[in-house]
mmCIF file of C-alpha atoms in Angstrom:
data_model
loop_
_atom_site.group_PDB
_atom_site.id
_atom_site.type_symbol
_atom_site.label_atom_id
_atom_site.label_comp_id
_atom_site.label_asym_id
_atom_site.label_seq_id
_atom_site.Cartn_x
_atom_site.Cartn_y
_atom_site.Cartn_z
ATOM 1 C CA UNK A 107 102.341 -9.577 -41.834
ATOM 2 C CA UNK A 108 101.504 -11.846 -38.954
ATOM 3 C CA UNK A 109 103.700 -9.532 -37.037
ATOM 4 C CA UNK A 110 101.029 -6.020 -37.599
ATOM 5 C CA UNK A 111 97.713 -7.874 -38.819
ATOM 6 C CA UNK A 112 95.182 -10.484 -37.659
ATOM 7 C CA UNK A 113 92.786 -11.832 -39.261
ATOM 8 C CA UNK A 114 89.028 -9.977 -39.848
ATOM 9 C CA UNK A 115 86.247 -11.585 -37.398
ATOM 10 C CA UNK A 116 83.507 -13.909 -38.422
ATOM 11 C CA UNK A 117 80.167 -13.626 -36.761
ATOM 12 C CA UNK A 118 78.694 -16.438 -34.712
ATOM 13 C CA UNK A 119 75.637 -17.202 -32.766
ATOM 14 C CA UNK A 120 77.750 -16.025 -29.702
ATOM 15 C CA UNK A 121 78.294 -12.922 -30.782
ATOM 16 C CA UNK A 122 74.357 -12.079 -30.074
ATOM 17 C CA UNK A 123 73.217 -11.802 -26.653
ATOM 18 C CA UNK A 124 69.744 -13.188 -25.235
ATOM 19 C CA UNK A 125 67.416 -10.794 -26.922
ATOM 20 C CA UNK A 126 69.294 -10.950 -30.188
ATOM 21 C CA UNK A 127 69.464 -13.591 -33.308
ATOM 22 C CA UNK A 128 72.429 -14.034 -35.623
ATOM 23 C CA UNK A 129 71.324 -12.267 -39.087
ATOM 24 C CA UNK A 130 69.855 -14.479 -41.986
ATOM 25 C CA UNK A 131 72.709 -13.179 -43.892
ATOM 26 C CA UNK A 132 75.314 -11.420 -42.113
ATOM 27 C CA UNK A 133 79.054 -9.771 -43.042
ATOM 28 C CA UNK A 134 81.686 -12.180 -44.689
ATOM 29 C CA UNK A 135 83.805 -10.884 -42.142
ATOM 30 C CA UNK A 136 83.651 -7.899 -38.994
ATOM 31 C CA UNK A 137 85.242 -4.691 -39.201
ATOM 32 C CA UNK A 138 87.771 -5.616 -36.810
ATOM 33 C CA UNK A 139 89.595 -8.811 -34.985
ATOM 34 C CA UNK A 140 86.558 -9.175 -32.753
ATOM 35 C CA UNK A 141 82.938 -8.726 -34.174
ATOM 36 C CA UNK A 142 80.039 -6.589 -32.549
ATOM 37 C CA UNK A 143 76.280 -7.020 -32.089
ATOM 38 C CA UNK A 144 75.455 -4.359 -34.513
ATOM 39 C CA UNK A 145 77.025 -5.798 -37.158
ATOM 40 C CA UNK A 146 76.046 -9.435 -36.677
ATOM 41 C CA UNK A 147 73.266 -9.602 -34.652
ATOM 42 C CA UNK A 148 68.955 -8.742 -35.496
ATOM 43 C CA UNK A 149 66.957 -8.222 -32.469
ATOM 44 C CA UNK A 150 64.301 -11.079 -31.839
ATOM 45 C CA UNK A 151 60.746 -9.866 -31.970
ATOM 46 C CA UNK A 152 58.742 -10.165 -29.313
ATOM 47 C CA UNK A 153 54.648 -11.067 -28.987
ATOM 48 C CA UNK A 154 53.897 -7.787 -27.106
ATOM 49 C CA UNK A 155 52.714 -4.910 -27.871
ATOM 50 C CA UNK A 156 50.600 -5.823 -30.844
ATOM 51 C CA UNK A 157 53.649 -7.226 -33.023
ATOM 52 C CA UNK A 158 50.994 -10.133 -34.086
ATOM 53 C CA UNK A 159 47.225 -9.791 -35.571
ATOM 54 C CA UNK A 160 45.724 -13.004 -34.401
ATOM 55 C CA UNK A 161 42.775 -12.861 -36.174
ATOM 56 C CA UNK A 162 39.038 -13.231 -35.227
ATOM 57 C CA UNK A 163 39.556 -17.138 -34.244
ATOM 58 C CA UNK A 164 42.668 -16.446 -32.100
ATOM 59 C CA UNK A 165 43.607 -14.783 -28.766
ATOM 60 C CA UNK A 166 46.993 -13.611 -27.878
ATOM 61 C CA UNK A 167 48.729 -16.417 -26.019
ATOM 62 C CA UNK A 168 48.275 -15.995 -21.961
ATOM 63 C CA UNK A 169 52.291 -17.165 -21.528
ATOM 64 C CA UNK A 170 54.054 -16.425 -25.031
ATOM 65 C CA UNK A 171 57.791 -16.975 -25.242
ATOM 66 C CA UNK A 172 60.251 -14.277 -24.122
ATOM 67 C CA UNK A 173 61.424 -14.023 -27.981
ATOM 68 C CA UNK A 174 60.599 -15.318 -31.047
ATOM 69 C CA UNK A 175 62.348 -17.504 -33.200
ATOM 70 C CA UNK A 176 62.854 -14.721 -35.775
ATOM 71 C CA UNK A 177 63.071 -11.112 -36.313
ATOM 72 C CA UNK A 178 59.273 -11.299 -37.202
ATOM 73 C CA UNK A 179 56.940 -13.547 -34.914
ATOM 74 C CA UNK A 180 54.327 -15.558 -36.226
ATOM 75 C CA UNK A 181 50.734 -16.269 -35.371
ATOM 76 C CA UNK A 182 51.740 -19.993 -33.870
ATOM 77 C CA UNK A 183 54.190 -18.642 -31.807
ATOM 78 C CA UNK A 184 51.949 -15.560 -29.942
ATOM 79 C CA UNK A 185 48.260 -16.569 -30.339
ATOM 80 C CA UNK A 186 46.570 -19.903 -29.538
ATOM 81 C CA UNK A 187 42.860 -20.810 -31.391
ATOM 82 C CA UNK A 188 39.553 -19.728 -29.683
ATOM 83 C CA UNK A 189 37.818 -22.570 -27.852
ATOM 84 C CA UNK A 190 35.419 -24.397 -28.658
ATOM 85 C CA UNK A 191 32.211 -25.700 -27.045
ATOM 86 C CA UNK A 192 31.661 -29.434 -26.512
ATOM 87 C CA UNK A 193 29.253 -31.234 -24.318
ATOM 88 C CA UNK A 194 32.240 -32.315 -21.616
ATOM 89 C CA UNK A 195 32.462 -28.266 -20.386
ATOM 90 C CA UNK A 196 28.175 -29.120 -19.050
ATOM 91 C CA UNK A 197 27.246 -29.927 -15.662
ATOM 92 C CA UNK A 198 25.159 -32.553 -14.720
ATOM 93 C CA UNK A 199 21.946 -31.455 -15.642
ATOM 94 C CA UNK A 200 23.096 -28.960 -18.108
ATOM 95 C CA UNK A 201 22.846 -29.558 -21.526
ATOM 96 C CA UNK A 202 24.929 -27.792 -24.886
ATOM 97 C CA UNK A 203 22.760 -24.524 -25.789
ATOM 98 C CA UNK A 204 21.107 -24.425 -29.251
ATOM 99 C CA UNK A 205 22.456 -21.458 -30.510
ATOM 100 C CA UNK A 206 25.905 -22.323 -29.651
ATOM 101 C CA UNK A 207 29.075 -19.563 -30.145
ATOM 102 C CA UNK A 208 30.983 -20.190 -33.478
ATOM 103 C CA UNK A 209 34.239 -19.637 -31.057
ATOM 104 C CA UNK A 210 34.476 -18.675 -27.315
ATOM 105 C CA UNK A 211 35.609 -16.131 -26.296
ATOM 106 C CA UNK A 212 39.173 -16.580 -24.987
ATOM 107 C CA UNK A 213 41.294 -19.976 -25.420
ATOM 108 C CA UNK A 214 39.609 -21.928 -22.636
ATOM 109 C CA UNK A 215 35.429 -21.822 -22.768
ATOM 110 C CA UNK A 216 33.452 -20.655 -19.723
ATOM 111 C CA UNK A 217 30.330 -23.231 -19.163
ATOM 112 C CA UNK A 218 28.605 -20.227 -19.250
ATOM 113 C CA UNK A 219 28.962 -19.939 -23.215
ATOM 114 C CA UNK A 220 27.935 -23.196 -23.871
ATOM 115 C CA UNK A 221 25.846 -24.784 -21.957
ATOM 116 C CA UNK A 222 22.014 -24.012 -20.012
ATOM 117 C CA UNK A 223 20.700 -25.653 -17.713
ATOM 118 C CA UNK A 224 17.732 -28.322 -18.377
ATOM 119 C CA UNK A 225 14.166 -26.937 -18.292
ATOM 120 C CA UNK A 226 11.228 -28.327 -15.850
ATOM 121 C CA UNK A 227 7.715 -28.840 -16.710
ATOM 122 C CA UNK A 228 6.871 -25.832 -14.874
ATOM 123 C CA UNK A 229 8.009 -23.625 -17.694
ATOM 124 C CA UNK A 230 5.372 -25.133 -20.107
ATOM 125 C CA UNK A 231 1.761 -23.860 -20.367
ATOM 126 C CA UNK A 232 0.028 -26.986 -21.528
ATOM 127 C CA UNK A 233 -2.668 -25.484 -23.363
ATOM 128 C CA UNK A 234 -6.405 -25.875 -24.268
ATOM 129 C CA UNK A 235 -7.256 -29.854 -24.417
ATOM 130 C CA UNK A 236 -4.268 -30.800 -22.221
ATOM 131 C CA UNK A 237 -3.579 -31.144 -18.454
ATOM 132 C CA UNK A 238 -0.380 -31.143 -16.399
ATOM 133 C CA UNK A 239 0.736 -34.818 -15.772
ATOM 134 C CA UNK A 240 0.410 -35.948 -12.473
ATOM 135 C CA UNK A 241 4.169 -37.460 -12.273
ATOM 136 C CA UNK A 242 5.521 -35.206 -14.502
ATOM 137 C CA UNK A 243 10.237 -35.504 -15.153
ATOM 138 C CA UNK A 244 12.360 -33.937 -12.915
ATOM 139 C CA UNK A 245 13.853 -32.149 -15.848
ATOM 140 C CA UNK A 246 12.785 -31.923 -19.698
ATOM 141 C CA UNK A 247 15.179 -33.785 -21.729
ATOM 142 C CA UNK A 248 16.843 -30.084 -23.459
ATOM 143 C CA UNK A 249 16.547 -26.547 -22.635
ATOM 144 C CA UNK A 250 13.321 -26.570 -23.303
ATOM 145 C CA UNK A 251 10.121 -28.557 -22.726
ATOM 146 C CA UNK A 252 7.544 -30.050 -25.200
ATOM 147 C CA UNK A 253 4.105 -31.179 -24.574
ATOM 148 C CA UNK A 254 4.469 -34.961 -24.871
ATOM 149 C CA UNK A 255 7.105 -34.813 -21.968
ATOM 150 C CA UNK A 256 4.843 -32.844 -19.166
ATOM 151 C CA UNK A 257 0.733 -33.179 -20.321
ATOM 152 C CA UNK A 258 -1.853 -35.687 -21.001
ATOM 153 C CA UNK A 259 -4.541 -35.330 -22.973
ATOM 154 C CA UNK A 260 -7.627 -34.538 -21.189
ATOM 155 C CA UNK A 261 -10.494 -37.167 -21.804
ATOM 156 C CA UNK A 262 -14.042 -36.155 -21.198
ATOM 157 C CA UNK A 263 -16.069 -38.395 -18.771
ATOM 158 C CA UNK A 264 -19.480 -39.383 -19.003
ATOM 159 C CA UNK A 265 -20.420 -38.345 -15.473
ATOM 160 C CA UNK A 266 -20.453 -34.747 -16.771
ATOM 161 C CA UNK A 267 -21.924 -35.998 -19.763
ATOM 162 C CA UNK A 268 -26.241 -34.968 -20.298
ATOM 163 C CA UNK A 269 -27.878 -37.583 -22.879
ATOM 164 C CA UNK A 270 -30.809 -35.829 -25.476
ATOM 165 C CA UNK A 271 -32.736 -36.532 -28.266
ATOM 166 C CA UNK A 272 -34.454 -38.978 -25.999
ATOM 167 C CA UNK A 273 -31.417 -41.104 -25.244
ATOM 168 C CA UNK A 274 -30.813 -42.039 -21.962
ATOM 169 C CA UNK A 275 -27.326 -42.804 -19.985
ATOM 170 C CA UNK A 276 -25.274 -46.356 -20.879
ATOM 171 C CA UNK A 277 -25.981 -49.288 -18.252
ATOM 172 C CA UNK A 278 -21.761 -49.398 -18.695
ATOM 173 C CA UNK A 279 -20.333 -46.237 -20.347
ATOM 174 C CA UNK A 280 -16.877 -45.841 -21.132
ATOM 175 C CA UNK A 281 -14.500 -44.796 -18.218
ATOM 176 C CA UNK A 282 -13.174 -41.943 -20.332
ATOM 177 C CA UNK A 283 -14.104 -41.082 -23.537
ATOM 178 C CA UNK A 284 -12.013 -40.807 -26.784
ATOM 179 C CA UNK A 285 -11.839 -36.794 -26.738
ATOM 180 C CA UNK A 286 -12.139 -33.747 -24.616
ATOM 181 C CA UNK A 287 -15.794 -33.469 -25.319
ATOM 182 C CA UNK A 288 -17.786 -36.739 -24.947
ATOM 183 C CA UNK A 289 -20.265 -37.722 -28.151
ATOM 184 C CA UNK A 290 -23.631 -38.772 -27.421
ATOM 185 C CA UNK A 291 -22.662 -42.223 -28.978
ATOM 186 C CA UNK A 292 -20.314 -42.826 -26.360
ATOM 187 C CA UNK A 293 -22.460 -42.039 -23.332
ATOM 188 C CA UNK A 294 -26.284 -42.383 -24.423
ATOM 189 C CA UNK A 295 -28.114 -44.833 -26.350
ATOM 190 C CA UNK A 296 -32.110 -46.044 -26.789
ATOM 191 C CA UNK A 297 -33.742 -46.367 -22.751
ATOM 192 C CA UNK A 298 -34.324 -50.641 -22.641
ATOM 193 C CA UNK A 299 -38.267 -51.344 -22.439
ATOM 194 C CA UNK A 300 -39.005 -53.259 -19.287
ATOM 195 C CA UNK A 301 -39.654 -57.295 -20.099
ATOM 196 C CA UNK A 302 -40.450 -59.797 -18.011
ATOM 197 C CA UNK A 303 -37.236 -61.711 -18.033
ATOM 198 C CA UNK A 304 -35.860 -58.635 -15.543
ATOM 199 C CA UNK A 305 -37.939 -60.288 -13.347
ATOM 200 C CA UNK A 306 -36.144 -62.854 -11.000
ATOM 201 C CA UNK A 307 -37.741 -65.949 -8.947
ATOM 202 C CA UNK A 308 -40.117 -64.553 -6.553
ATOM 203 C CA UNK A 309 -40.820 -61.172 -8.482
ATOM 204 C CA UNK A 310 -43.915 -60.233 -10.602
ATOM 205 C CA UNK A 311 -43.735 -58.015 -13.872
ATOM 206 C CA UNK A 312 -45.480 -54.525 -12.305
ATOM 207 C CA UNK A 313 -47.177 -53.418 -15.579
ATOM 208 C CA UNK A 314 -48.327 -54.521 -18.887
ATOM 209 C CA UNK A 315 -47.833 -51.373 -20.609
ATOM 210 C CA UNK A 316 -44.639 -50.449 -21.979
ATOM 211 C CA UNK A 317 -42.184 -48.607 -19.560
ATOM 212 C CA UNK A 318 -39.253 -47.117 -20.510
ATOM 213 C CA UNK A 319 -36.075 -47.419 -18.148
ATOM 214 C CA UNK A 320 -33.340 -44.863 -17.489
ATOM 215 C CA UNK A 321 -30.560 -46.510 -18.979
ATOM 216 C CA UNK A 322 -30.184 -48.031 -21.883
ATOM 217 C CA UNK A 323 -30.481 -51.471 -20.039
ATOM 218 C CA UNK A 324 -33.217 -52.055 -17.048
ATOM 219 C CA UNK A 325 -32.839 -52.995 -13.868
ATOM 220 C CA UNK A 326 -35.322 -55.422 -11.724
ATOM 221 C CA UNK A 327 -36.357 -52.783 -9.163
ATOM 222 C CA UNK A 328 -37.258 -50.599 -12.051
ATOM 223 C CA UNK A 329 -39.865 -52.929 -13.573
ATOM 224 C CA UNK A 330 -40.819 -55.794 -10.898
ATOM 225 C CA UNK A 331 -42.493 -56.011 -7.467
#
């Protein structure tokens, strides 16, 4: 017998060349002495042309491997995760958007996706009762500005402010008043009746009769010669 026969081949890894894989469960033995590909060997899959679905959060891989580890690839192998955004992709000055993407839109995020660039105070209409603030920030603190970061309150002043009712303007009003509008109260009061302590050494009280003054206080030239 060892004279006419040898002995049936048994595959091995070697038997497959560099786009193959030894079967999961190949022959017992070959047909022959010597064992072929076809009868030992699977072909690897490969990444391209679609073999993987990588999902909505995936993207196929930019560099995949030249085979897979199996006659089926898998998601890990072909597709890496979508990115996501995170405060480190911003610019100086730049800030993460508020209505950030759930995923970007390949592996690696552009900063264009996630981040927008600080607003100014020039953006912001201040509104009725408000006024731009002299020094206002170079940038808002987000993508968009708020009142309290570029206005001030406008405060009415009692320069602009006519007394009625027969009240006449404070000796010392306030230097602005607690609103837009000034009250009355703030600006106006009784007119002081002239007496004759406004009358220093070497002036004379200039009437008996009661005078009333212009402000609510009077003043010597008002009432003394």
């Amino acid at each position: 017998q060892e004279e006419c026969c040898e002995p049936l081949g048994v595959c091995v890894a070697e038997d497959c060349n560099a786009t193959q894989l030894l079967k999961a469960n190949p022959p017992a033995f070959c047909g022959g002495p010597a064992c072929i590909a076809e009868e030992c060997c699977d072909s690897a899959d490969v990444c391209s042309g679609g073999a993987v679905d990588c999902g909505q959060d995936n993207v196929p891989k930019m560099f995949p491997p030249s085979r897979c580890s199996s006659t089926i690839c898998t998601i890990e192998e072909c597709c890496e995760p979508l990115g996501t955004c995170a405060l480190r992709m911003c610019l100086d000055d730049w800030v993460l958007k508020v209505d950030l993407p759930r995923r970007c839109e390949g592996a690696e995020c552009r900063m264009e996706e996630c981040c927008a660039p600080l607003a100014n105070c020039s953006s912001l209409d201040c509104g009725a009762g408000l006024a731009p603030k002299r020094a206002p920030p170079a940038q808002c603190g987000s993508t968009r500005c708020f009142r309290w970061e570029c206005c001030d309150e406008v405060f009415g002043s009692c320069a602009t402010t006519s007394c009625r009712g027969g009240l006449v303007p404070k000796m010392e009003p306030p230097a602005l008043c607690a609103g837009q509008a000034c009250g009355q109260e703030e600006c106006c009061g009784p007119p002081d009746v002239c007496s004759l302590t406004d009358c220093n050494e070497g002036w004379v009280f200039r009437t008996l009769e009661a005078v009333n003054c212009s402000r609510t206080e009077c003043v010597q030239e008002e009432c003394c010669d």
